[in-house]
Every structure is written in structure tokens, then in C-alpha cells.
Amino acid sequence: KLNYNTNVTHINREEGYEALDKTELMNEIRSTQKELYTLRMKHSLGELKQPHLIRKARRTVAQLSTALNSLSV
């Protein structure tokens, strides 16, 4: 069960995603995508009281993906 009162991501955003290596970024993307899936299912069932978390999770995945792509360049 997800705790909806906490941040969507487990990473402290002030530290920045660039401080992570490739495996940590990939693991964080995977876990955030799983959370996003769960949030979407809860929203479709009408059980999600905080729909803004969907947007937050989507943006977190995008930020993590950008940080991962910057490592490849």
C-alpha cells in the first residue's frame, strides 16, 4: 500500500538526480512508474483522494529520464 502523504519519489530533490548513477536512476524510474500505474488504477476506481499525485509522478519520471539521458551523452 502506498503512503499518499509522502513525496512520490524517494530521492531528495534538492540533491538532484544527477548525483545518482545509471542503475539507481533506472531503479527509481521503474519504481516511480509502478507507483504511477497504481495511482492511475486508484483514480479510475475513484479511490484516489489526491489526483495531483499523478501529475507529480509523471513529472518525476520525466525528470529521472532526462537525468538518465544526460548520462548517456
PDB file of N, CA, C and O in Angstrom:
ATOM      1  N   LYS A   1       0.842  -1.180   0.000  1.00  0.00           N
ATOM      2  CA  LYS A   1       0.000   0.000   0.000  1.00  0.00           C
ATOM      3  C   LYS A   1       0.884   1.240   0.000  1.00  0.00           C
ATOM      4  O   LYS A   1       1.828   1.346   0.760  1.00  0.00           O
ATOM      5  N   LEU A   2       0.546   2.178  -0.864  1.00  0.00           N
ATOM      6  CA  LEU A   2       1.323   3.401  -0.965  1.00  0.00           C
ATOM      7  C   LEU A   2       0.901   4.396   0.097  1.00  0.00           C
ATOM      8  O   LEU A   2      -0.258   4.476   0.483  1.00  0.00           O
ATOM      9  N   ASN A   3       1.857   5.141   0.568  1.00  0.00           N
ATOM     10  CA  ASN A   3       1.580   6.207   1.519  1.00  0.00           C
ATOM     11  C   ASN A   3       1.437   7.497   0.719  1.00  0.00           C
ATOM     12  O   ASN A   3       2.409   8.039   0.224  1.00  0.00           O
ATOM     13  N   TYR A   4       0.217   7.994   0.563  1.00  0.00           N
ATOM     14  CA  TYR A   4      -0.038   9.142  -0.280  1.00  0.00           C
ATOM     15  C   TYR A   4       0.329  10.466   0.370  1.00  0.00           C
ATOM     16  O   TYR A   4       0.250  11.498  -0.254  1.00  0.00           O
ATOM     17  N   ASN A   5       0.737  10.444   1.632  1.00  0.00           N
ATOM     18  CA  ASN A   5       1.112  11.674   2.306  1.00  0.00           C
ATOM     19  C   ASN A   5       2.578  12.018   2.108  1.00  0.00           C
ATOM     20  O   ASN A   5       3.023  13.075   2.492  1.00  0.00           O
ATOM     21  N   THR A   6       3.349  11.117   1.523  1.00  0.00           N
ATOM     22  CA  THR A   6       4.772  11.367   1.310  1.00  0.00           C
ATOM     23  C   THR A   6       5.009  11.812  -0.119  1.00  0.00           C
ATOM     24  O   THR A   6       4.105  11.810  -0.949  1.00  0.00           O
ATOM     25  N   ASN A   7       6.244  12.169  -0.412  1.00  0.00           N
ATOM     26  CA  ASN A   7       6.603  12.533  -1.773  1.00  0.00           C
ATOM     27  C   ASN A   7       6.495  11.325  -2.670  1.00  0.00           C
ATOM     28  O   ASN A   7       6.638  10.192  -2.230  1.00  0.00           O
ATOM     29  N   VAL A   8       6.281  11.560  -3.933  1.00  0.00           N
ATOM     30  CA  VAL A   8       6.163  10.467  -4.885  1.00  0.00           C
ATOM     31  C   VAL A   8       7.501   9.769  -5.042  1.00  0.00           C
ATOM     32  O   VAL A   8       7.580   8.560  -5.110  1.00  0.00           O
ATOM     33  N   THR A   9       8.558  10.517  -5.066  1.00  0.00           N
ATOM     34  CA  THR A   9       9.869   9.932  -5.262  1.00  0.00           C
ATOM     35  C   THR A   9      10.597   9.756  -3.937  1.00  0.00           C
ATOM     36  O   THR A   9      10.312  10.434  -2.976  1.00  0.00           O
ATOM     37  N   HIS A  10      11.525   8.836  -3.908  1.00  0.00           N
ATOM     38  CA  HIS A  10      12.284   8.543  -2.706  1.00  0.00           C
ATOM     39  C   HIS A  10      13.571   9.352  -2.636  1.00  0.00           C
ATOM     40  O   HIS A  10      14.308   9.269  -1.686  1.00  0.00           O
ATOM     41  N   ILE A  11      13.850  10.128  -3.660  1.00  0.00           N
ATOM     42  CA  ILE A  11      15.088  10.893  -3.750  1.00  0.00           C
ATOM     43  C   ILE A  11      14.838  12.317  -3.277  1.00  0.00           C
ATOM     44  O   ILE A  11      13.818  12.917  -3.587  1.00  0.00           O
ATOM     45  N   ASN A  12      15.775  12.839  -2.533  1.00  0.00           N
ATOM     46  CA  ASN A  12      15.686  14.230  -2.116  1.00  0.00           C
ATOM     47  C   ASN A  12      15.969  15.108  -3.331  1.00  0.00           C
ATOM     48  O   ASN A  12      17.055  15.067  -3.897  1.00  0.00           O
ATOM     49  N   ARG A  13      15.001  15.873  -3.760  1.00  0.00           N
ATOM     50  CA  ARG A  13      15.128  16.622  -4.998  1.00  0.00           C
ATOM     51  C   ARG A  13      16.206  17.703  -4.915  1.00  0.00           C
ATOM     52  O   ARG A  13      16.808  18.061  -5.913  1.00  0.00           O
ATOM     53  N   GLU A  14      16.479  18.213  -3.714  1.00  0.00           N
ATOM     54  CA  GLU A  14      17.496  19.255  -3.572  1.00  0.00           C
ATOM     55  C   GLU A  14      18.877  18.716  -3.940  1.00  0.00           C
ATOM     56  O   GLU A  14      19.733  19.451  -4.403  1.00  0.00           O
ATOM     57  N   GLU A  15      19.101  17.422  -3.701  1.00  0.00           N
ATOM     58  CA  GLU A  15      20.390  16.830  -4.055  1.00  0.00           C
ATOM     59  C   GLU A  15      20.535  16.724  -5.567  1.00  0.00           C
ATOM     60  O   GLU A  15      21.635  16.749  -6.088  1.00  0.00           O
ATOM     61  N   GLY A  16      19.452  16.598  -6.260  1.00  0.00           N
ATOM     62  CA  GLY A  16      19.470  16.497  -7.700  1.00  0.00           C
ATOM     63  C   GLY A  16      19.584  15.054  -8.145  1.00  0.00           C
ATOM     64  O   GLY A  16      20.169  14.209  -7.472  1.00  0.00           O
ATOM     65  N   TYR A  17      18.984  14.781  -9.281  1.00  0.00           N
ATOM     66  CA  TYR A  17      19.007  13.431  -9.817  1.00  0.00           C
ATOM     67  C   TYR A  17      20.349  13.115 -10.468  1.00  0.00           C
ATOM     68  O   TYR A  17      20.672  11.959 -10.686  1.00  0.00           O
ATOM     69  N   GLU A  18      21.122  14.141 -10.763  1.00  0.00           N
ATOM     70  CA  GLU A  18      22.419  13.935 -11.418  1.00  0.00           C
ATOM     71  C   GLU A  18      23.421  13.258 -10.496  1.00  0.00           C
ATOM     72  O   GLU A  18      24.422  12.727 -10.951  1.00  0.00           O
ATOM     73  N   ALA A  19      23.162  13.277  -9.193  1.00  0.00           N
ATOM     74  CA  ALA A  19      24.077  12.665  -8.235  1.00  0.00           C
ATOM     75  C   ALA A  19      23.985  11.136  -8.256  1.00  0.00           C
ATOM     76  O   ALA A  19      24.850  10.458  -7.708  1.00  0.00           O
ATOM     77  N   LEU A  20      22.970  10.601  -8.924  1.00  0.00           N
ATOM     78  CA  LEU A  20      22.773   9.157  -8.957  1.00  0.00           C
ATOM     79  C   LEU A  20      23.472   8.536 -10.153  1.00  0.00           C
ATOM     80  O   LEU A  20      23.653   9.185 -11.187  1.00  0.00           O
ATOM     81  N   ASP A  21      23.831   7.263 -10.019  1.00  0.00           N
ATOM     82  CA  ASP A  21      24.417   6.577 -11.167  1.00  0.00           C
ATOM     83  C   ASP A  21      23.301   5.945 -12.003  1.00  0.00           C
ATOM     84  O   ASP A  21      22.122   6.032 -11.670  1.00  0.00           O
ATOM     85  N   LYS A  22      23.697   5.298 -13.087  1.00  0.00           N
ATOM     86  CA  LYS A  22      22.744   4.791 -14.069  1.00  0.00           C
ATOM     87  C   LYS A  22      21.786   3.759 -13.467  1.00  0.00           C
ATOM     88  O   LYS A  22      20.579   3.814 -13.703  1.00  0.00           O
ATOM     89  N   THR A  23      22.304   2.829 -12.671  1.00  0.00           N
ATOM     90  CA  THR A  23      21.439   1.786 -12.099  1.00  0.00           C
ATOM     91  C   THR A  23      20.440   2.370 -11.111  1.00  0.00           C
ATOM     92  O   THR A  23      19.282   1.955 -11.102  1.00  0.00           O
ATOM     93  N   GLU A  24      20.885   3.303 -10.286  1.00  0.00           N
ATOM     94  CA  GLU A  24      19.974   3.924  -9.330  1.00  0.00           C
ATOM     95  C   GLU A  24      18.868   4.692 -10.047  1.00  0.00           C
ATOM     96  O   GLU A  24      17.707   4.649  -9.635  1.00  0.00           O
ATOM     97  N   LEU A  25      19.230   5.389 -11.123  1.00  0.00           N
ATOM     98  CA  LEU A  25      18.228   6.119 -11.894  1.00  0.00           C
ATOM     99  C   LEU A  25      17.216   5.159 -12.506  1.00  0.00           C
ATOM    100  O   LEU A  25      16.005   5.401 -12.451  1.00  0.00           O
ATOM    101  N   MET A  26      17.706   4.067 -13.087  1.00  0.00           N
ATOM    102  CA  MET A  26      16.800   3.102 -13.709  1.00  0.00           C
ATOM    103  C   MET A  26      15.876   2.473 -12.671  1.00  0.00           C
ATOM    104  O   MET A  26      14.680   2.280 -12.929  1.00  0.00           O
ATOM    105  N   ASN A  27      16.403   2.150 -11.497  1.00  0.00           N
ATOM    106  CA  ASN A  27      15.572   1.579 -10.432  1.00  0.00           C
ATOM    107  C   ASN A  27      14.523   2.576  -9.956  1.00  0.00           C
ATOM    108  O   ASN A  27      13.378   2.220  -9.701  1.00  0.00           O
ATOM    109  N   GLU A  28      14.920   3.830  -9.849  1.00  0.00           N
ATOM    110  CA  GLU A  28      13.991   4.863  -9.392  1.00  0.00           C
ATOM    111  C   GLU A  28      12.907   5.114 -10.438  1.00  0.00           C
ATOM    112  O   GLU A  28      11.740   5.311 -10.095  1.00  0.00           O
ATOM    113  N   ILE A  29      13.280   5.089 -11.721  1.00  0.00           N
ATOM    114  CA  ILE A  29      12.286   5.244 -12.784  1.00  0.00           C
ATOM    115  C   ILE A  29      11.289   4.099 -12.721  1.00  0.00           C
ATOM    116  O   ILE A  29      10.077   4.304 -12.793  1.00  0.00           O
ATOM    117  N   ARG A  30      11.800   2.892 -12.572  1.00  0.00           N
ATOM    118  CA  ARG A  30      10.928   1.708 -12.518  1.00  0.00           C
ATOM    119  C   ARG A  30       9.951   1.784 -11.340  1.00  0.00           C
ATOM    120  O   ARG A  30       8.753   1.535 -11.506  1.00  0.00           O
ATOM    121  N   SER A  31      10.454   2.155 -10.174  1.00  0.00           N
ATOM    122  CA  SER A  31       9.569   2.207  -9.006  1.00  0.00           C
ATOM    123  C   SER A  31       8.551   3.344  -9.127  1.00  0.00           C
ATOM    124  O   SER A  31       7.391   3.191  -8.727  1.00  0.00           O
ATOM    125  N   THR A  32       8.962   4.465  -9.704  1.00  0.00           N
ATOM    126  CA  THR A  32       8.027   5.579  -9.879  1.00  0.00           C
ATOM    127  C   THR A  32       6.967   5.239 -10.921  1.00  0.00           C
ATOM    128  O   THR A  32       5.804   5.618 -10.779  1.00  0.00           O
ATOM    129  N   GLN A  33       7.342   4.487 -11.966  1.00  0.00           N
ATOM    130  CA  GLN A  33       6.365   4.054 -12.955  1.00  0.00           C
ATOM    131  C   GLN A  33       5.352   3.090 -12.339  1.00  0.00           C
ATOM    132  O   GLN A  33       4.164   3.137 -12.668  1.00  0.00           O
ATOM    133  N   LYS A  34       5.813   2.232 -11.441  1.00  0.00           N
ATOM    134  CA  LYS A  34       4.886   1.325 -10.749  1.00  0.00           C
ATOM    135  C   LYS A  34       3.918   2.118  -9.875  1.00  0.00           C
ATOM    136  O   LYS A  34       2.725   1.824  -9.829  1.00  0.00           O
ATOM    137  N   GLU A  35       4.453   3.127  -9.186  1.00  0.00           N
ATOM    138  CA  GLU A  35       3.604   3.993  -8.370  1.00  0.00           C
ATOM    139  C   GLU A  35       2.586   4.720  -9.236  1.00  0.00           C
ATOM    140  O   GLU A  35       1.423   4.841  -8.862  1.00  0.00           O
ATOM    141  N   LEU A  36       3.031   5.208 -10.396  1.00  0.00           N
ATOM    142  CA  LEU A  36       2.153   5.917 -11.315  1.00  0.00           C
ATOM    143  C   LEU A  36       1.032   5.004 -11.790  1.00  0.00           C
ATOM    144  O   LEU A  36      -0.139   5.407 -11.847  1.00  0.00           O
ATOM    145  N   TYR A  37       1.357   3.756 -12.099  1.00  0.00           N
ATOM    146  CA  TYR A  37       0.346   2.788 -12.516  1.00  0.00           C
ATOM    147  C   TYR A  37      -0.694   2.589 -11.407  1.00  0.00           C
ATOM    148  O   TYR A  37      -1.900   2.611 -11.662  1.00  0.00           O
ATOM    149  N   THR A  38      -0.209   2.422 -10.182  1.00  0.00           N
ATOM    150  CA  THR A  38      -1.109   2.224  -9.049  1.00  0.00           C
ATOM    151  C   THR A  38      -1.996   3.454  -8.836  1.00  0.00           C
ATOM    152  O   THR A  38      -3.205   3.325  -8.586  1.00  0.00           O
ATOM    153  N   LEU A  39      -1.407   4.632  -8.949  1.00  0.00           N
ATOM    154  CA  LEU A  39      -2.188   5.862  -8.801  1.00  0.00           C
ATOM    155  C   LEU A  39      -3.270   5.969  -9.868  1.00  0.00           C
ATOM    156  O   LEU A  39      -4.406   6.356  -9.581  1.00  0.00           O
ATOM    157  N   ARG A  40      -2.938   5.608 -11.105  1.00  0.00           N
ATOM    158  CA  ARG A  40      -3.920   5.669 -12.192  1.00  0.00           C
ATOM    159  C   ARG A  40      -5.063   4.685 -11.965  1.00  0.00           C
ATOM    160  O   ARG A  40      -6.225   5.003 -12.232  1.00  0.00           O
ATOM    161  N   MET A  41      -4.727   3.492 -11.488  1.00  0.00           N
ATOM    162  CA  MET A  41      -5.774   2.500 -11.209  1.00  0.00           C
ATOM    163  C   MET A  41      -6.686   2.976 -10.079  1.00  0.00           C
ATOM    164  O   MET A  41      -7.902   2.869 -10.165  1.00  0.00           O
ATOM    165  N   LYS A  42      -6.087   3.511  -9.026  1.00  0.00           N
ATOM    166  CA  LYS A  42      -6.877   4.036  -7.910  1.00  0.00           C
ATOM    167  C   LYS A  42      -7.780   5.186  -8.377  1.00  0.00           C
ATOM    168  O   LYS A  42      -8.931   5.292  -7.967  1.00  0.00           O
ATOM    169  N   HIS A  43      -7.240   6.032  -9.259  1.00  0.00           N
ATOM    170  CA  HIS A  43      -8.011   7.161  -9.769  1.00  0.00           C
ATOM    171  C   HIS A  43      -9.197   6.674 -10.601  1.00  0.00           C
ATOM    172  O   HIS A  43     -10.304   7.199 -10.480  1.00  0.00           O
ATOM    173  N   SER A  44      -8.968   5.660 -11.428  1.00  0.00           N
ATOM    174  CA  SER A  44     -10.049   5.156 -12.268  1.00  0.00           C
ATOM    175  C   SER A  44     -11.139   4.471 -11.438  1.00  0.00           C
ATOM    176  O   SER A  44     -12.301   4.442 -11.835  1.00  0.00           O
ATOM    177  N   LEU A  45     -10.773   3.931 -10.291  1.00  0.00           N
ATOM    178  CA  LEU A  45     -11.749   3.298  -9.404  1.00  0.00           C
ATOM    179  C   LEU A  45     -12.413   4.306  -8.456  1.00  0.00           C
ATOM    180  O   LEU A  45     -13.310   3.949  -7.704  1.00  0.00           O
ATOM    181  N   GLY A  46     -11.929   5.535  -8.481  1.00  0.00           N
ATOM    182  CA  GLY A  46     -12.495   6.567  -7.622  1.00  0.00           C
ATOM    183  C   GLY A  46     -11.980   6.521  -6.197  1.00  0.00           C
ATOM    184  O   GLY A  46     -12.577   7.112  -5.302  1.00  0.00           O
ATOM    185  N   GLU A  47     -10.883   5.835  -5.973  1.00  0.00           N
ATOM    186  CA  GLU A  47     -10.335   5.690  -4.630  1.00  0.00           C
ATOM    187  C   GLU A  47      -9.223   6.695  -4.316  1.00  0.00           C
ATOM    188  O   GLU A  47      -8.770   6.769  -3.184  1.00  0.00           O
ATOM    189  N   LEU A  48      -8.789   7.442  -5.302  1.00  0.00           N
ATOM    190  CA  LEU A  48      -7.671   8.364  -5.109  1.00  0.00           C
ATOM    191  C   LEU A  48      -8.195   9.724  -4.672  1.00  0.00           C
ATOM    192  O   LEU A  48      -8.947  10.376  -5.393  1.00  0.00           O
ATOM    193  N   LYS A  49      -7.788  10.136  -3.489  1.00  0.00           N
ATOM    194  CA  LYS A  49      -8.247  11.418  -2.943  1.00  0.00           C
ATOM    195  C   LYS A  49      -7.350  12.575  -3.351  1.00  0.00           C
ATOM    196  O   LYS A  49      -7.718  13.730  -3.211  1.00  0.00           O
ATOM    197  N   GLN A  50      -6.140  12.270  -3.830  1.00  0.00           N
ATOM    198  CA  GLN A  50      -5.182  13.307  -4.203  1.00  0.00           C
ATOM    199  C   GLN A  50      -4.725  13.103  -5.649  1.00  0.00           C
ATOM    200  O   GLN A  50      -3.635  12.609  -5.908  1.00  0.00           O
ATOM    201  N   PRO A  51      -5.532  13.500  -6.623  1.00  0.00           N
ATOM    202  CA  PRO A  51      -5.182  13.260  -8.024  1.00  0.00           C
ATOM    203  C   PRO A  51      -3.955  14.040  -8.507  1.00  0.00           C
ATOM    204  O   PRO A  51      -3.363  13.699  -9.524  1.00  0.00           O
ATOM    205  N   HIS A  52      -3.530  15.050  -7.752  1.00  0.00           N
ATOM    206  CA  HIS A  52      -2.339  15.792  -8.147  1.00  0.00           C
ATOM    207  C   HIS A  52      -1.078  14.920  -8.080  1.00  0.00           C
ATOM    208  O   HIS A  52      -0.066  15.234  -8.700  1.00  0.00           O
ATOM    209  N   LEU A  53      -1.151  13.819  -7.354  1.00  0.00           N
ATOM    210  CA  LEU A  53      -0.001  12.921  -7.258  1.00  0.00           C
ATOM    211  C   LEU A  53       0.308  12.244  -8.598  1.00  0.00           C
ATOM    212  O   LEU A  53       1.449  11.879  -8.845  1.00  0.00           O
ATOM    213  N   ILE A  54      -0.709  12.111  -9.458  1.00  0.00           N
ATOM    214  CA  ILE A  54      -0.484  11.532 -10.780  1.00  0.00           C
ATOM    215  C   ILE A  54       0.431  12.442 -11.590  1.00  0.00           C
ATOM    216  O   ILE A  54       1.407  11.997 -12.187  1.00  0.00           O
ATOM    217  N   ARG A  55       0.138  13.732 -11.583  1.00  0.00           N
ATOM    218  CA  ARG A  55       0.967  14.696 -12.307  1.00  0.00           C
ATOM    219  C   ARG A  55       2.384  14.729 -11.739  1.00  0.00           C
ATOM    220  O   ARG A  55       3.370  14.771 -12.471  1.00  0.00           O
ATOM    221  N   LYS A  56       2.474  14.678 -10.422  1.00  0.00           N
ATOM    222  CA  LYS A  56       3.777  14.722  -9.760  1.00  0.00           C
ATOM    223  C   LYS A  56       4.623  13.500 -10.135  1.00  0.00           C
ATOM    224  O   LYS A  56       5.813  13.620 -10.422  1.00  0.00           O
ATOM    225  N   ALA A  57       3.993  12.336 -10.168  1.00  0.00           N
ATOM    226  CA  ALA A  57       4.705  11.111 -10.533  1.00  0.00           C
ATOM    227  C   ALA A  57       5.141  11.156 -11.993  1.00  0.00           C
ATOM    228  O   ALA A  57       6.253  10.751 -12.334  1.00  0.00           O
ATOM    229  N   ARG A  58       4.266  11.658 -12.863  1.00  0.00           N
ATOM    230  CA  ARG A  58       4.601  11.762 -14.285  1.00  0.00           C
ATOM    231  C   ARG A  58       5.796  12.685 -14.501  1.00  0.00           C
ATOM    232  O   ARG A  58       6.713  12.381 -15.273  1.00  0.00           O
ATOM    233  N   ARG A  59       5.809  13.792 -13.801  1.00  0.00           N
ATOM    234  CA  ARG A  59       6.924  14.740 -13.925  1.00  0.00           C
ATOM    235  C   ARG A  59       8.209  14.163 -13.353  1.00  0.00           C
ATOM    236  O   ARG A  59       9.293  14.394 -13.882  1.00  0.00           O
ATOM    237  N   THR A  60       8.091  13.407 -12.274  1.00  0.00           N
ATOM    238  CA  THR A  60       9.269  12.780 -11.683  1.00  0.00           C
ATOM    239  C   THR A  60       9.886  11.782 -12.648  1.00  0.00           C
ATOM    240  O   THR A  60      11.105  11.730 -12.811  1.00  0.00           O
ATOM    241  N   VAL A  61       9.042  10.985 -13.326  1.00  0.00           N
ATOM    242  CA  VAL A  61       9.547  10.037 -14.320  1.00  0.00           C
ATOM    243  C   VAL A  61      10.265  10.791 -15.439  1.00  0.00           C
ATOM    244  O   VAL A  61      11.348  10.390 -15.874  1.00  0.00           O
ATOM    245  N   ALA A  62       9.702  11.902 -15.872  1.00  0.00           N
ATOM    246  CA  ALA A  62      10.328  12.693 -16.936  1.00  0.00           C
ATOM    247  C   ALA A  62      11.666  13.266 -16.489  1.00  0.00           C
ATOM    248  O   ALA A  62      12.650  13.240 -17.237  1.00  0.00           O
ATOM    249  N   GLN A  63      11.730  13.763 -15.256  1.00  0.00           N
ATOM    250  CA  GLN A  63      12.980  14.324 -14.749  1.00  0.00           C
ATOM    251  C   GLN A  63      14.052  13.255 -14.593  1.00  0.00           C
ATOM    252  O   GLN A  63      15.217  13.479 -14.919  1.00  0.00           O
ATOM    253  N   LEU A  64      13.651  12.094 -14.110  1.00  0.00           N
ATOM    254  CA  LEU A  64      14.602  10.994 -13.967  1.00  0.00           C
ATOM    255  C   LEU A  64      15.093  10.514 -15.331  1.00  0.00           C
ATOM    256  O   LEU A  64      16.275  10.224 -15.510  1.00  0.00           O
ATOM    257  N   SER A  65      14.184  10.445 -16.297  1.00  0.00           N
ATOM    258  CA  SER A  65      14.568  10.025 -17.652  1.00  0.00           C
ATOM    259  C   SER A  65      15.529  11.024 -18.280  1.00  0.00           C
ATOM    260  O   SER A  65      16.483  10.634 -18.960  1.00  0.00           O
ATOM    261  N   THR A  66      15.294  12.297 -18.044  1.00  0.00           N
ATOM    262  CA  THR A  66      16.191  13.326 -18.562  1.00  0.00           C
ATOM    263  C   THR A  66      17.573  13.194 -17.938  1.00  0.00           C
ATOM    264  O   THR A  66      18.590  13.292 -18.631  1.00  0.00           O
ATOM    265  N   ALA A  67      17.622  12.953 -16.638  1.00  0.00           N
ATOM    266  CA  ALA A  67      18.903  12.777 -15.958  1.00  0.00           C
ATOM    267  C   ALA A  67      19.614  11.538 -16.481  1.00  0.00           C
ATOM    268  O   ALA A  67      20.834  11.545 -16.674  1.00  0.00           O
ATOM    269  N   LEU A  68      18.872  10.477 -16.763  1.00  0.00           N
ATOM    270  CA  LEU A  68      19.459   9.252 -17.305  1.00  0.00           C
ATOM    271  C   LEU A  68      20.014   9.487 -18.705  1.00  0.00           C
ATOM    272  O   LEU A  68      21.108   9.048 -19.036  1.00  0.00           O
ATOM    273  N   ASN A  69      19.254  10.224 -19.527  1.00  0.00           N
ATOM    274  CA  ASN A  69      19.723  10.520 -20.878  1.00  0.00           C
ATOM    275  C   ASN A  69      20.943  11.433 -20.875  1.00  0.00           C
ATOM    276  O   ASN A  69      21.802  11.319 -21.754  1.00  0.00           O
ATOM    277  N   SER A  70      21.056  12.300 -19.902  1.00  0.00           N
ATOM    278  CA  SER A  70      22.221  13.187 -19.839  1.00  0.00           C
ATOM    279  C   SER A  70      23.478  12.405 -19.488  1.00  0.00           C
ATOM    280  O   SER A  70      24.578  12.832 -19.825  1.00  0.00           O
ATOM    281  N   LEU A  71      23.329  11.261 -18.814  1.00  0.00           N
ATOM    282  CA  LEU A  71      24.482  10.417 -18.533  1.00  0.00           C
ATOM    283  C   LEU A  71      24.992   9.735 -19.791  1.00  0.00           C
ATOM    284  O   LEU A  71      26.179   9.466 -19.922  1.00  0.00           O
ATOM    285  N   SER A  72      24.079   9.445 -20.720  1.00  0.00           N
ATOM    286  CA  SER A  72      24.437   8.739 -21.950  1.00  0.00           C
ATOM    287  C   SER A  72      25.171   9.630 -22.932  1.00  0.00           C
ATOM    288  O   SER A  72      25.900   9.149 -23.786  1.00  0.00           O
ATOM    289  N   VAL A  73      24.975  10.923 -22.829  1.00  0.00           N
ATOM    290  CA  VAL A  73      25.584  11.853 -23.786  1.00  0.00           C
ATOM    291  C   VAL A  73      27.006  12.130 -23.480  1.00  0.00           C
ATOM    292  O   VAL A  73      27.734  11.851 -22.747  1.00  0.00           O
TER     293      VAL A  73
END
